[in-house]
Amino acid sequence: MPKRNAFLKVHLAATLLFLYVPILVLVVLSFNASGLPTAWGGFSFKWYVKLAGDQNIIRPLVNTLIVGGTTALLSTVIGTLLALGVEKMRSSAVMDGLLLTPMVIPDIVLAIALLSFFVAIDVKLGLQTIVISHVVFCIAFVTAVVRARLDGFDNSLLEASTDLGAGRVTTFRRVTLPLIMPGVVAGALLSFTLSFDEYMIASFTAGSSSASETLPMHIYSMLRFGIKPDINALAAMTLVASFVLVFTAQRFNKGVFEDL
């Protein structure tokens, strides 16, 4: 048993190194004064200062925040209501499969399907189509997180609220919603993170106008001209934002499962 535990620890350490060493290298290079990946020229914040004054970054960043915030709001509301509705139905493998399908469909397939749908109904592509596409993608994640919170939910609390004269709306607002709020917040944070980082679906459904370019799309367009130091700084900032959101969502998820 001790040898087995030692092997698992070594395996875990090797896996973490494989996953995070490239990310660590990128972050370190974002502070390299020389801007060369093969020569260290000293520690410097000049690439971050350059980004702060780059107006070409501000517009995609604002678009990303608009898309991410709107996606989080809409997908959280729809996904929460969907989770509440599904929990009142008889458990079905078919229903569960349909709800989880958007999570496992390859992004390229979902992107092509959404683009074909928008073209078929003659909808102008732009930020609004990116938001709709991201909501379709994120609803399944919110539903899964909220359903985890609802698993083992004590329905006697709802009965007690009804017996005390509360209506359905009051019961939902004063009893159900506070109890599932950790799951709702975790789902919202997860939706924002997924939308913030998503590239494939956005690139297909944004249209040809640069006014609807998001931050991941802008980073990719910069990479076509080679890896520059400011790209490392921008990628590092995006990584930090993503990690903060994921860890925050994980804290809420931890509360969800501890309370069950």
PDB file of C-alpha atoms in Angstrom, residues 11-210:
ATOM      1  CA  HIS A  11       1.806  10.345 -11.021  1.00  0.00           C
ATOM      2  CA  LEU A  12      -0.133  13.322  -9.656  1.00  0.00           C
ATOM      3  CA  ALA A  13       2.986  15.491  -9.520  1.00  0.00           C
ATOM      4  CA  ALA A  14       3.980  14.544 -13.083  1.00  0.00           C
ATOM      5  CA  THR A  15       0.469  15.299 -14.362  1.00  0.00           C
ATOM      6  CA  LEU A  16       0.364  18.697 -12.680  1.00  0.00           C
ATOM      7  CA  LEU A  17       3.794  19.559 -14.077  1.00  0.00           C
ATOM      8  CA  PHE A  18       2.696  18.507 -17.561  1.00  0.00           C
ATOM      9  CA  LEU A  19      -0.407  20.688 -17.311  1.00  0.00           C
ATOM     10  CA  TYR A  20       0.967  23.805 -15.659  1.00  0.00           C
ATOM     11  CA  VAL A  21       4.652  24.165 -16.590  1.00  0.00           C
ATOM     12  CA  PRO A  22       3.800  25.566 -20.075  1.00  0.00           C
ATOM     13  CA  ILE A  23       1.413  28.042 -18.425  1.00  0.00           C
ATOM     14  CA  LEU A  24       4.079  29.030 -15.895  1.00  0.00           C
ATOM     15  CA  VAL A  25       6.604  29.557 -18.712  1.00  0.00           C
ATOM     16  CA  LEU A  26       4.137  31.842 -20.522  1.00  0.00           C
ATOM     17  CA  VAL A  27       3.549  33.909 -17.392  1.00  0.00           C
ATOM     18  CA  VAL A  28       7.294  34.242 -16.723  1.00  0.00           C
ATOM     19  CA  LEU A  29       7.982  35.318 -20.319  1.00  0.00           C
ATOM     20  CA  SER A  30       5.318  38.021 -20.019  1.00  0.00           C
ATOM     21  CA  PHE A  31       7.689  39.780 -17.593  1.00  0.00           C
ATOM     22  CA  ASN A  32      10.770  39.352 -19.797  1.00  0.00           C
ATOM     23  CA  ALA A  33      12.180  42.788 -20.632  1.00  0.00           C
ATOM     24  CA  SER A  34      13.898  41.574 -23.809  1.00  0.00           C
ATOM     25  CA  GLY A  35      10.735  40.102 -25.255  1.00  0.00           C
ATOM     26  CA  LEU A  36      12.668  37.110 -26.590  1.00  0.00           C
ATOM     27  CA  PRO A  37      11.627  33.574 -25.563  1.00  0.00           C
ATOM     28  CA  THR A  38      15.256  32.381 -25.663  1.00  0.00           C
ATOM     29  CA  ALA A  39      16.989  35.203 -23.749  1.00  0.00           C
ATOM     30  CA  TRP A  40      16.078  36.666 -20.362  1.00  0.00           C
ATOM     31  CA  GLY A  41      16.557  40.434 -20.321  1.00  0.00           C
ATOM     32  CA  GLY A  42      15.424  41.181 -16.804  1.00  0.00           C
ATOM     33  CA  PHE A  43      12.126  41.606 -14.981  1.00  0.00           C
ATOM     34  CA  SER A  44       9.817  44.259 -16.395  1.00  0.00           C
ATOM     35  CA  PHE A  45       6.145  45.301 -16.473  1.00  0.00           C
ATOM     36  CA  LYS A  46       6.544  47.212 -19.749  1.00  0.00           C
ATOM     37  CA  TRP A  47       4.456  44.764 -21.796  1.00  0.00           C
ATOM     38  CA  TYR A  48       1.561  45.160 -19.372  1.00  0.00           C
ATOM     39  CA  VAL A  49       1.950  48.947 -19.527  1.00  0.00           C
ATOM     40  CA  LYS A  50       1.889  48.714 -23.310  1.00  0.00           C
ATOM     41  CA  LEU A  51      -1.334  46.711 -23.192  1.00  0.00           C
ATOM     42  CA  ALA A  52      -2.980  49.267 -20.888  1.00  0.00           C
ATOM     43  CA  GLY A  53      -2.484  51.952 -23.537  1.00  0.00           C
ATOM     44  CA  ASP A  54      -3.438  49.804 -26.523  1.00  0.00           C
ATOM     45  CA  GLN A  55      -6.872  50.866 -27.730  1.00  0.00           C
ATOM     46  CA  ASN A  56      -7.033  47.808 -30.006  1.00  0.00           C
ATOM     47  CA  ILE A  57      -7.299  45.662 -26.859  1.00  0.00           C
ATOM     48  CA  ILE A  58      -9.985  47.711 -25.103  1.00  0.00           C
ATOM     49  CA  ARG A  59     -12.728  47.107 -27.675  1.00  0.00           C
ATOM     50  CA  PRO A  60     -12.400  43.285 -27.766  1.00  0.00           C
ATOM     51  CA  LEU A  61     -12.161  43.246 -23.959  1.00  0.00           C
ATOM     52  CA  VAL A  62     -15.360  45.289 -23.605  1.00  0.00           C
ATOM     53  CA  ASN A  63     -17.100  43.006 -26.121  1.00  0.00           C
ATOM     54  CA  THR A  64     -15.974  39.955 -24.156  1.00  0.00           C
ATOM     55  CA  LEU A  65     -17.254  41.393 -20.880  1.00  0.00           C
ATOM     56  CA  ILE A  66     -20.597  42.274 -22.488  1.00  0.00           C
ATOM     57  CA  VAL A  67     -20.963  38.823 -24.025  1.00  0.00           C
ATOM     58  CA  GLY A  68     -19.809  37.044 -20.853  1.00  0.00           C
ATOM     59  CA  GLY A  69     -22.043  39.049 -18.519  1.00  0.00           C
ATOM     60  CA  THR A  70     -25.136  38.722 -20.711  1.00  0.00           C
ATOM     61  CA  THR A  71     -24.475  35.028 -21.280  1.00  0.00           C
ATOM     62  CA  ALA A  72     -24.061  34.405 -17.554  1.00  0.00           C
ATOM     63  CA  LEU A  73     -27.306  36.218 -16.756  1.00  0.00           C
ATOM     64  CA  LEU A  74     -29.453  34.532 -19.410  1.00  0.00           C
ATOM     65  CA  SER A  75     -28.008  31.037 -19.068  1.00  0.00           C
ATOM     66  CA  THR A  76     -28.295  31.176 -15.262  1.00  0.00           C
ATOM     67  CA  VAL A  77     -31.960  32.152 -15.356  1.00  0.00           C
ATOM     68  CA  ILE A  78     -32.873  29.619 -18.064  1.00  0.00           C
ATOM     69  CA  GLY A  79     -30.674  26.853 -16.653  1.00  0.00           C
ATOM     70  CA  THR A  80     -31.989  27.300 -13.099  1.00  0.00           C
ATOM     71  CA  LEU A  81     -35.626  27.176 -14.224  1.00  0.00           C
ATOM     72  CA  LEU A  82     -34.821  24.160 -16.396  1.00  0.00           C
ATOM     73  CA  ALA A  83     -33.201  22.358 -13.469  1.00  0.00           C
ATOM     74  CA  LEU A  84     -36.235  23.056 -11.262  1.00  0.00           C
ATOM     75  CA  GLY A  85     -38.573  21.759 -13.963  1.00  0.00           C
ATOM     76  CA  VAL A  86     -36.567  18.604 -14.670  1.00  0.00           C
ATOM     77  CA  GLU A  87     -36.360  17.740 -10.975  1.00  0.00           C
ATOM     78  CA  LYS A  88     -40.157  17.671 -10.804  1.00  0.00           C
ATOM     79  CA  MET A  89     -40.306  15.142 -13.656  1.00  0.00           C
ATOM     80  CA  ARG A  90     -39.714  11.426 -13.508  1.00  0.00           C
ATOM     81  CA  SER A  91     -36.043  10.573 -13.950  1.00  0.00           C
ATOM     82  CA  SER A  92     -35.266   9.664 -17.558  1.00  0.00           C
ATOM     83  CA  ALA A  93     -31.974   8.677 -19.165  1.00  0.00           C
ATOM     84  CA  VAL A  94     -33.155  10.187 -22.444  1.00  0.00           C
ATOM     85  CA  MET A  95     -33.914  13.522 -20.810  1.00  0.00           C
ATOM     86  CA  ASP A  96     -30.583  13.551 -18.984  1.00  0.00           C
ATOM     87  CA  GLY A  97     -28.802  12.753 -22.233  1.00  0.00           C
ATOM     88  CA  LEU A  98     -30.524  15.588 -24.075  1.00  0.00           C
ATOM     89  CA  LEU A  99     -29.623  18.052 -21.323  1.00  0.00           C
ATOM     90  CA  LEU A 100     -25.961  17.015 -21.293  1.00  0.00           C
ATOM     91  CA  THR A 101     -25.505  16.830 -25.069  1.00  0.00           C
ATOM     92  CA  PRO A 102     -24.366  20.477 -25.517  1.00  0.00           C
ATOM     93  CA  MET A 103     -21.574  19.791 -23.016  1.00  0.00           C
ATOM     94  CA  VAL A 104     -20.080  16.933 -25.048  1.00  0.00           C
ATOM     95  CA  ILE A 105     -20.720  18.066 -28.635  1.00  0.00           C
ATOM     96  CA  PRO A 106     -17.444  19.255 -30.222  1.00  0.00           C
ATOM     97  CA  ASP A 107     -17.302  23.049 -30.383  1.00  0.00           C
ATOM     98  CA  ILE A 108     -16.735  23.007 -34.143  1.00  0.00           C
ATOM     99  CA  VAL A 109     -19.911  20.988 -34.708  1.00  0.00           C
ATOM    100  CA  LEU A 110     -21.997  23.245 -32.470  1.00  0.00           C
ATOM    101  CA  ALA A 111     -20.499  26.335 -34.132  1.00  0.00           C
ATOM    102  CA  ILE A 112     -21.374  25.121 -37.635  1.00  0.00           C
ATOM    103  CA  ALA A 113     -24.893  24.155 -36.540  1.00  0.00           C
ATOM    104  CA  LEU A 114     -25.529  27.557 -34.953  1.00  0.00           C
ATOM    105  CA  LEU A 115     -24.107  29.424 -37.943  1.00  0.00           C
ATOM    106  CA  SER A 116     -26.306  27.399 -40.307  1.00  0.00           C
ATOM    107  CA  PHE A 117     -29.339  28.150 -38.134  1.00  0.00           C
ATOM    108  CA  PHE A 118     -28.686  31.897 -38.066  1.00  0.00           C
ATOM    109  CA  VAL A 119     -28.172  31.971 -41.842  1.00  0.00           C
ATOM    110  CA  ALA A 120     -31.335  29.935 -42.410  1.00  0.00           C
ATOM    111  CA  ILE A 121     -33.502  32.362 -40.420  1.00  0.00           C
ATOM    112  CA  ASP A 122     -31.669  35.374 -41.889  1.00  0.00           C
ATOM    113  CA  VAL A 123     -30.318  36.807 -38.619  1.00  0.00           C
ATOM    114  CA  LYS A 124     -27.546  39.398 -38.834  1.00  0.00           C
ATOM    115  CA  LEU A 125     -24.381  38.097 -37.202  1.00  0.00           C
ATOM    116  CA  GLY A 126     -22.815  40.112 -34.399  1.00  0.00           C
ATOM    117  CA  LEU A 127     -22.529  40.264 -30.617  1.00  0.00           C
ATOM    118  CA  GLN A 128     -26.174  39.226 -30.277  1.00  0.00           C
ATOM    119  CA  THR A 129     -25.594  35.951 -32.128  1.00  0.00           C
ATOM    120  CA  ILE A 130     -22.473  35.255 -30.054  1.00  0.00           C
ATOM    121  CA  VAL A 131     -24.534  35.734 -26.891  1.00  0.00           C
ATOM    122  CA  ILE A 132     -27.300  33.428 -28.124  1.00  0.00           C
ATOM    123  CA  SER A 133     -24.735  30.783 -29.101  1.00  0.00           C
ATOM    124  CA  HIS A 134     -22.932  30.967 -25.764  1.00  0.00           C
ATOM    125  CA  VAL A 135     -26.239  30.735 -23.895  1.00  0.00           C
ATOM    126  CA  VAL A 136     -27.058  27.539 -25.816  1.00  0.00           C
ATOM    127  CA  PHE A 137     -23.646  26.182 -24.829  1.00  0.00           C
ATOM    128  CA  CYS A 138     -23.748  27.255 -21.164  1.00  0.00           C
ATOM    129  CA  ILE A 139     -27.322  26.300 -20.217  1.00  0.00           C
ATOM    130  CA  ALA A 140     -26.336  22.652 -19.818  1.00  0.00           C
ATOM    131  CA  PHE A 141     -23.553  23.524 -17.359  1.00  0.00           C
ATOM    132  CA  VAL A 142     -25.823  25.703 -15.227  1.00  0.00           C
ATOM    133  CA  THR A 143     -28.514  23.022 -15.218  1.00  0.00           C
ATOM    134  CA  ALA A 144     -26.028  20.370 -14.103  1.00  0.00           C
ATOM    135  CA  VAL A 145     -24.686  22.525 -11.252  1.00  0.00           C
ATOM    136  CA  VAL A 146     -28.140  23.563  -9.992  1.00  0.00           C
ATOM    137  CA  ARG A 147     -29.425  19.977 -10.221  1.00  0.00           C
ATOM    138  CA  ALA A 148     -26.526  18.905  -8.006  1.00  0.00           C
ATOM    139  CA  ARG A 149     -27.793  21.396  -5.445  1.00  0.00           C
ATOM    140  CA  LEU A 150     -31.361  20.138  -5.812  1.00  0.00           C
ATOM    141  CA  ASP A 151     -30.329  16.516  -5.326  1.00  0.00           C
ATOM    142  CA  GLY A 152     -31.598  15.564  -1.872  1.00  0.00           C
ATOM    143  CA  PHE A 153     -33.583  18.794  -1.546  1.00  0.00           C
ATOM    144  CA  ASP A 154     -35.944  18.618   1.449  1.00  0.00           C
ATOM    145  CA  ASN A 155     -39.407  19.124  -0.082  1.00  0.00           C
ATOM    146  CA  SER A 156     -40.950  19.226   3.388  1.00  0.00           C
ATOM    147  CA  LEU A 157     -39.693  22.803   3.651  1.00  0.00           C
ATOM    148  CA  LEU A 158     -41.830  23.752   0.667  1.00  0.00           C
ATOM    149  CA  GLU A 159     -44.835  21.980   2.179  1.00  0.00           C
ATOM    150  CA  ALA A 160     -44.294  23.801   5.460  1.00  0.00           C
ATOM    151  CA  SER A 161     -44.159  27.128   3.624  1.00  0.00           C
ATOM    152  CA  THR A 162     -47.423  26.335   1.840  1.00  0.00           C
ATOM    153  CA  ASP A 163     -49.082  25.261   5.084  1.00  0.00           C
ATOM    154  CA  LEU A 164     -48.119  28.622   6.597  1.00  0.00           C
ATOM    155  CA  GLY A 165     -50.017  30.407   3.834  1.00  0.00           C
ATOM    156  CA  ALA A 166     -47.214  31.343   1.450  1.00  0.00           C
ATOM    157  CA  GLY A 167     -47.973  31.255  -2.259  1.00  0.00           C
ATOM    158  CA  ARG A 168     -45.769  29.675  -4.938  1.00  0.00           C
ATOM    159  CA  VAL A 169     -43.928  32.870  -5.731  1.00  0.00           C
ATOM    160  CA  THR A 170     -43.274  33.651  -2.064  1.00  0.00           C
ATOM    161  CA  THR A 171     -42.172  30.081  -1.391  1.00  0.00           C
ATOM    162  CA  PHE A 172     -39.742  30.200  -4.285  1.00  0.00           C
ATOM    163  CA  ARG A 173     -38.384  33.613  -3.294  1.00  0.00           C
ATOM    164  CA  ARG A 174     -38.111  32.995   0.459  1.00  0.00           C
ATOM    165  CA  VAL A 175     -37.359  29.237   0.619  1.00  0.00           C
ATOM    166  CA  THR A 176     -36.276  27.604  -2.641  1.00  0.00           C
ATOM    167  CA  LEU A 177     -34.046  30.337  -4.058  1.00  0.00           C
ATOM    168  CA  PRO A 178     -31.994  30.954  -0.871  1.00  0.00           C
ATOM    169  CA  LEU A 179     -31.344  27.218  -0.532  1.00  0.00           C
ATOM    170  CA  ILE A 180     -30.165  26.766  -4.116  1.00  0.00           C
ATOM    171  CA  MET A 181     -28.353  30.122  -4.333  1.00  0.00           C
ATOM    172  CA  PRO A 182     -24.826  28.629  -3.966  1.00  0.00           C
ATOM    173  CA  GLY A 183     -25.513  26.436  -6.999  1.00  0.00           C
ATOM    174  CA  VAL A 184     -26.995  29.344  -8.936  1.00  0.00           C
ATOM    175  CA  VAL A 185     -23.979  31.576  -8.253  1.00  0.00           C
ATOM    176  CA  ALA A 186     -21.571  28.753  -9.121  1.00  0.00           C
ATOM    177  CA  GLY A 187     -23.421  28.182 -12.390  1.00  0.00           C
ATOM    178  CA  ALA A 188     -23.296  31.905 -13.217  1.00  0.00           C
ATOM    179  CA  LEU A 189     -19.549  32.110 -12.572  1.00  0.00           C
ATOM    180  CA  LEU A 190     -18.946  28.964 -14.606  1.00  0.00           C
ATOM    181  CA  SER A 191     -21.011  30.367 -17.497  1.00  0.00           C
ATOM    182  CA  PHE A 192     -19.075  33.633 -17.469  1.00  0.00           C
ATOM    183  CA  THR A 193     -15.761  31.754 -17.445  1.00  0.00           C
ATOM    184  CA  LEU A 194     -16.759  29.510 -20.349  1.00  0.00           C
ATOM    185  CA  SER A 195     -18.000  32.478 -22.374  1.00  0.00           C
ATOM    186  CA  PHE A 196     -14.944  34.579 -21.513  1.00  0.00           C
ATOM    187  CA  ASP A 197     -12.526  31.951 -22.842  1.00  0.00           C
ATOM    188  CA  GLU A 198     -14.564  30.590 -25.764  1.00  0.00           C
ATOM    189  CA  TYR A 199     -13.140  31.108 -29.252  1.00  0.00           C
ATOM    190  CA  MET A 200     -14.485  28.581 -31.752  1.00  0.00           C
ATOM    191  CA  ILE A 201     -18.221  29.294 -31.478  1.00  0.00           C
ATOM    192  CA  ALA A 202     -17.647  33.060 -31.266  1.00  0.00           C
ATOM    193  CA  SER A 203     -15.484  33.114 -34.378  1.00  0.00           C
ATOM    194  CA  PHE A 204     -18.177  31.336 -36.398  1.00  0.00           C
ATOM    195  CA  THR A 205     -21.112  33.410 -35.184  1.00  0.00           C
ATOM    196  CA  ALA A 206     -19.519  36.883 -34.912  1.00  0.00           C
ATOM    197  CA  GLY A 207     -19.778  37.748 -38.575  1.00  0.00           C
ATOM    198  CA  SER A 208     -17.222  39.637 -40.644  1.00  0.00           C
ATOM    199  CA  SER A 209     -17.376  42.938 -38.753  1.00  0.00           C
ATOM    200  CA  SER A 210     -14.476  43.728 -36.441  1.00  0.00           C
TER     201      SER A 210
END
